[in-house]
mmCIF file with all atom_site columns, C-alpha atoms in Angstrom:
data_model
loop_
_atom_site.group_PDB
_atom_site.id
_atom_site.type_symbol
_atom_site.label_atom_id
_atom_site.label_alt_id
_atom_site.label_comp_id
_atom_site.label_asym_id
_atom_site.label_entity_id
_atom_site.label_seq_id
_atom_site.pdbx_PDB_ins_code
_atom_site.Cartn_x
_atom_site.Cartn_y
_atom_site.Cartn_z
_atom_site.occupancy
_atom_site.B_iso_or_equiv
_atom_site.pdbx_formal_charge
_atom_site.auth_seq_id
_atom_site.auth_comp_id
_atom_site.auth_asym_id
_atom_site.auth_atom_id
_atom_site.pdbx_PDB_model_num
ATOM 1  C CA . MET S 1 1  ? 20.646  0.047   5.650   1.00 0.00 ? 1  MET S CA 1
ATOM 2  C CA . PRO S 1 2  ? 17.176  1.103   4.411   1.00 0.00 ? 2  PRO S CA 1
ATOM 3  C CA . LEU S 1 3  ? 14.739  -1.493  3.086   1.00 0.00 ? 3  LEU S CA 1
ATOM 4  C CA . HIS S 1 4  ? 14.529  0.350   -0.241  1.00 0.00 ? 4  HIS S CA 1
ATOM 5  C CA . GLU S 1 5  ? 16.373  3.225   -1.917  1.00 0.00 ? 5  GLU S CA 1
ATOM 6  C CA . ASP S 1 6  ? 13.123  5.239   -2.170  1.00 0.00 ? 6  ASP S CA 1
ATOM 7  C CA . ARG S 1 7  ? 12.418  6.496   1.366   1.00 0.00 ? 7  ARG S CA 1
ATOM 8  C CA . ARG S 1 8  ? 8.658   6.512   0.685   1.00 0.00 ? 8  ARG S CA 1
ATOM 9  C CA . ILE S 1 9  ? 8.668   2.837   -0.241  1.00 0.00 ? 9  ILE S CA 1
ATOM 10 C CA . ALA S 1 10 ? 10.877  1.943   2.732   1.00 0.00 ? 10 ALA S CA 1
ATOM 11 C CA . HIS S 1 11 ? 8.515   3.844   5.049   1.00 0.00 ? 11 HIS S CA 1
ATOM 12 C CA . LEU S 1 12 ? 5.496   2.168   3.485   1.00 0.00 ? 12 LEU S CA 1
ATOM 13 C CA . VAL S 1 13 ? 6.948   -1.315  4.007   1.00 0.00 ? 13 VAL S CA 1
ATOM 14 C CA . GLU S 1 14 ? 7.759   -0.474  7.630   1.00 0.00 ? 14 GLU S CA 1
ATOM 15 C CA . ILE S 1 15 ? 4.169   0.694   8.216   1.00 0.00 ? 15 ILE S CA 1
ATOM 16 C CA . LEU S 1 16 ? 2.796   -2.559  6.820   1.00 0.00 ? 16 LEU S CA 1
ATOM 17 C CA . GLN S 1 17 ? 5.259   -4.700  8.766   1.00 0.00 ? 17 GLN S CA 1
ATOM 18 C CA . ASP S 1 18 ? 4.404   -2.879  12.010  1.00 0.00 ? 18 ASP S CA 1
ATOM 19 C CA . LYS S 1 19 ? 0.686   -3.584  11.442  1.00 0.00 ? 19 LYS S CA 1
ATOM 20 C CA . LYS S 1 20 ? 1.382   -7.287  10.734  1.00 0.00 ? 20 LYS S CA 1
ATOM 21 C CA . ALA S 1 21 ? 0.471   -7.278  7.029   1.00 0.00 ? 21 ALA S CA 1
ATOM 22 C CA . LEU S 1 22 ? 1.096   -10.635 5.386   1.00 0.00 ? 22 LEU S CA 1
ATOM 23 C CA . GLU S 1 23 ? 2.741   -11.487 2.062   1.00 0.00 ? 23 GLU S CA 1
ATOM 24 C CA . ILE S 1 24 ? 4.180   -8.009  1.450   1.00 0.00 ? 24 ILE S CA 1
ATOM 25 C CA . THR S 1 25 ? 5.312   -7.970  -2.175  1.00 0.00 ? 25 THR S CA 1
ATOM 26 C CA . LEU S 1 26 ? 6.852   -5.041  -4.038  1.00 0.00 ? 26 LEU S CA 1
ATOM 27 C CA . LEU S 1 27 ? 6.728   -4.984  -7.836  1.00 0.00 ? 27 LEU S CA 1
ATOM 28 C CA . ASP S 1 28 ? 9.123   -2.589  -9.562  1.00 0.00 ? 28 ASP S CA 1
ATOM 29 C CA . LEU S 1 29 ? 7.308   -1.340  -12.671 1.00 0.00 ? 29 LEU S CA 1
ATOM 30 C CA . ARG S 1 30 ? 9.752   1.368   -13.722 1.00 0.00 ? 30 ARG S CA 1
ATOM 31 C CA . LYS S 1 31 ? 10.965  -0.593  -16.760 1.00 0.00 ? 31 LYS S CA 1
ATOM 32 C CA . VAL S 1 32 ? 7.516   -1.949  -17.622 1.00 0.00 ? 32 VAL S CA 1
ATOM 33 C CA . THR S 1 33 ? 5.168   1.058   -17.627 1.00 0.00 ? 33 THR S CA 1
ATOM 34 C CA . ASP S 1 34 ? 5.168   4.777   -17.023 1.00 0.00 ? 34 ASP S CA 1
ATOM 35 C CA . THR S 1 35 ? 1.829   4.827   -15.176 1.00 0.00 ? 35 THR S CA 1
ATOM 36 C CA . SER S 1 36 ? 3.357   3.965   -11.776 1.00 0.00 ? 36 SER S CA 1
ATOM 37 C CA . ASP S 1 37 ? 6.846   3.157   -10.505 1.00 0.00 ? 37 ASP S CA 1
ATOM 38 C CA . TYR S 1 38 ? 5.893   0.590   -7.862  1.00 0.00 ? 38 TYR S CA 1
ATOM 39 C CA . PHE S 1 39 ? 2.975   -1.663  -7.012  1.00 0.00 ? 39 PHE S CA 1
ATOM 40 C CA . LEU S 1 40 ? 2.931   -2.957  -3.452  1.00 0.00 ? 40 LEU S CA 1
ATOM 41 C CA . LEU S 1 41 ? 0.681   -5.901  -2.585  1.00 0.00 ? 41 LEU S CA 1
ATOM 42 C CA . CYS S 1 42 ? -0.109  -7.242  0.856   1.00 0.00 ? 42 CYS S CA 1
ATOM 43 C CA . THR S 1 43 ? -2.724  -9.241  2.708   1.00 0.00 ? 43 THR S CA 1
ATOM 44 C CA . GLY S 1 44 ? -4.787  -8.572  5.820   1.00 0.00 ? 44 GLY S CA 1
ATOM 45 C CA . THR S 1 45 ? -6.328  -11.336 7.919   1.00 0.00 ? 45 THR S CA 1
ATOM 46 C CA . SER S 1 46 ? -9.848  -9.850  8.173   1.00 0.00 ? 46 SER S CA 1
ATOM 47 C CA . GLU S 1 47 ? -11.987 -6.976  6.913   1.00 0.00 ? 47 GLU S CA 1
ATOM 48 C CA . GLN S 1 48 ? -10.991 -4.977  10.004  1.00 0.00 ? 48 GLN S CA 1
ATOM 49 C CA . HIS S 1 49 ? -7.303  -5.700  9.420   1.00 0.00 ? 49 HIS S CA 1
ATOM 50 C CA . VAL S 1 50 ? -7.562  -4.612  5.761   1.00 0.00 ? 50 VAL S CA 1
ATOM 51 C CA . ARG S 1 51 ? -9.268  -1.362  6.810   1.00 0.00 ? 51 ARG S CA 1
ATOM 52 C CA . SER S 1 52 ? -6.729  -0.776  9.574   1.00 0.00 ? 52 SER S CA 1
ATOM 53 C CA . LEU S 1 53 ? -3.792  -1.342  7.204   1.00 0.00 ? 53 LEU S CA 1
ATOM 54 C CA . ALA S 1 54 ? -5.247  1.107   4.661   1.00 0.00 ? 54 ALA S CA 1
ATOM 55 C CA . GLU S 1 55 ? -5.950  3.745   7.317   1.00 0.00 ? 55 GLU S CA 1
ATOM 56 C CA . ASP S 1 56 ? -2.452  3.453   8.777   1.00 0.00 ? 56 ASP S CA 1
ATOM 57 C CA . VAL S 1 57 ? -0.854  3.747   5.342   1.00 0.00 ? 57 VAL S CA 1
ATOM 58 C CA . ARG S 1 58 ? -2.964  6.796   4.492   1.00 0.00 ? 58 ARG S CA 1
ATOM 59 C CA . ASP S 1 59 ? -2.441  8.501   7.886   1.00 0.00 ? 59 ASP S CA 1
ATOM 60 C CA . ASN S 1 60 ? 1.296   7.829   8.138   1.00 0.00 ? 60 ASN S CA 1
ATOM 61 C CA . LEU S 1 61 ? 2.033   8.882   4.570   1.00 0.00 ? 61 LEU S CA 1
ATOM 62 C CA . ALA S 1 62 ? -0.148  11.991  4.922   1.00 0.00 ? 62 ALA S CA 1
ATOM 63 C CA . ALA S 1 63 ? 1.957   12.980  7.929   1.00 0.00 ? 63 ALA S CA 1
ATOM 64 C CA . THR S 1 64 ? 5.011   13.001  5.626   1.00 0.00 ? 64 THR S CA 1
ATOM 65 C CA . GLY S 1 65 ? 3.238   15.017  2.913   1.00 0.00 ? 65 GLY S CA 1
ATOM 66 C CA . GLU S 1 66 ? 2.186   12.106  0.666   1.00 0.00 ? 66 GLU S CA 1
ATOM 67 C CA . LYS S 1 67 ? -1.472  12.505  -0.262  1.00 0.00 ? 67 LYS S CA 1
ATOM 68 C CA . VAL S 1 68 ? -3.482  9.627   -1.708  1.00 0.00 ? 68 VAL S CA 1
ATOM 69 C CA . TRP S 1 69 ? -4.750  10.468  -5.205  1.00 0.00 ? 69 TRP S CA 1
ATOM 70 C CA . HIS S 1 70 ? -7.441  7.788   -5.492  1.00 0.00 ? 70 HIS S CA 1
ATOM 71 C CA . VAL S 1 71 ? -8.951  5.042   -3.288  1.00 0.00 ? 71 VAL S CA 1
ATOM 72 C CA . GLU S 1 72 ? -10.951 2.028   -4.467  1.00 0.00 ? 72 GLU S CA 1
ATOM 73 C CA . GLY S 1 73 ? -12.616 -0.852  -2.629  1.00 0.00 ? 73 GLY S CA 1
ATOM 74 C CA . ALA S 1 74 ? -12.912 0.890   0.742   1.00 0.00 ? 74 ALA S CA 1
ATOM 75 C CA . ASN S 1 75 ? -16.637 0.144   0.985   1.00 0.00 ? 75 ASN S CA 1
ATOM 76 C CA . THR S 1 76 ? -16.278 -3.625  0.722   1.00 0.00 ? 76 THR S CA 1
ATOM 77 C CA . ARG S 1 77 ? -13.026 -3.980  2.714   1.00 0.00 ? 77 ARG S CA 1
ATOM 78 C CA . ARG S 1 78 ? -12.344 -7.243  0.877   1.00 0.00 ? 78 ARG S CA 1
ATOM 79 C CA . TRP S 1 79 ? -9.584  -5.298  -0.835  1.00 0.00 ? 79 TRP S CA 1
ATOM 80 C CA . ILE S 1 80 ? -8.498  -1.670  -0.842  1.00 0.00 ? 80 ILE S CA 1
ATOM 81 C CA . LEU S 1 81 ? -6.366  0.070   -3.441  1.00 0.00 ? 81 LEU S CA 1
ATOM 82 C CA . LEU S 1 82 ? -4.546  3.303   -2.550  1.00 0.00 ? 82 LEU S CA 1
ATOM 83 C CA . ASP S 1 83 ? -3.145  5.122   -5.580  1.00 0.00 ? 83 ASP S CA 1
ATOM 84 C CA . TYR S 1 84 ? -0.347  7.591   -4.895  1.00 0.00 ? 84 TYR S CA 1
ATOM 85 C CA . VAL S 1 85 ? 0.453   7.985   -8.634  1.00 0.00 ? 85 VAL S CA 1
ATOM 86 C CA . ASP S 1 86 ? 4.164   7.066   -8.292  1.00 0.00 ? 86 ASP S CA 1
ATOM 87 C CA . PHE S 1 87 ? 3.223   3.979   -6.317  1.00 0.00 ? 87 PHE S CA 1
ATOM 88 C CA . VAL S 1 88 ? 0.087   1.957   -5.667  1.00 0.00 ? 88 VAL S CA 1
ATOM 89 C CA . VAL S 1 89 ? -0.752  -0.045  -2.533  1.00 0.00 ? 89 VAL S CA 1
ATOM 90 C CA . HIS S 1 90 ? -3.214  -2.932  -2.915  1.00 0.00 ? 90 HIS S CA 1
ATOM 91 C CA . ILE S 1 91 ? -4.349  -4.623  0.289   1.00 0.00 ? 91 ILE S CA 1
ATOM 92 C CA . PHE S 1 92 ? -6.261  -7.889  -0.044  1.00 0.00 ? 92 PHE S CA 1
ATOM 93 C CA . ARG S 1 93 ? -8.262  -9.786  2.572   1.00 0.00 ? 93 ARG S CA 1
ATOM 94 C CA . GLN S 1 94 ? -6.960  -13.285 3.187   1.00 0.00 ? 94 GLN S CA 1
ATOM 95 C CA . GLU S 1 95 ? -9.472  -15.805 1.845   1.00 0.00 ? 95 GLU S CA 1
#
């Protein structure tokens, strides 16, 4: 049984689990707003882990045809937001 009915979201969660992301939380926004369907939050243990999580998400989703629309926070690596329009991934550094 898949983790989620949307194959993209299920794949995304698997990517994050494989890279040992912490506190993976999926917010379903479909009934709340029309700007994005899902908001996925997770935590990395260090700046390197945050960067690695973001790179793996971007690379793995690109391989399936999903292109990131907008990226924020990549310079600081304290947090990185990847906006795919239908869903957003926000990776925080554990404080």
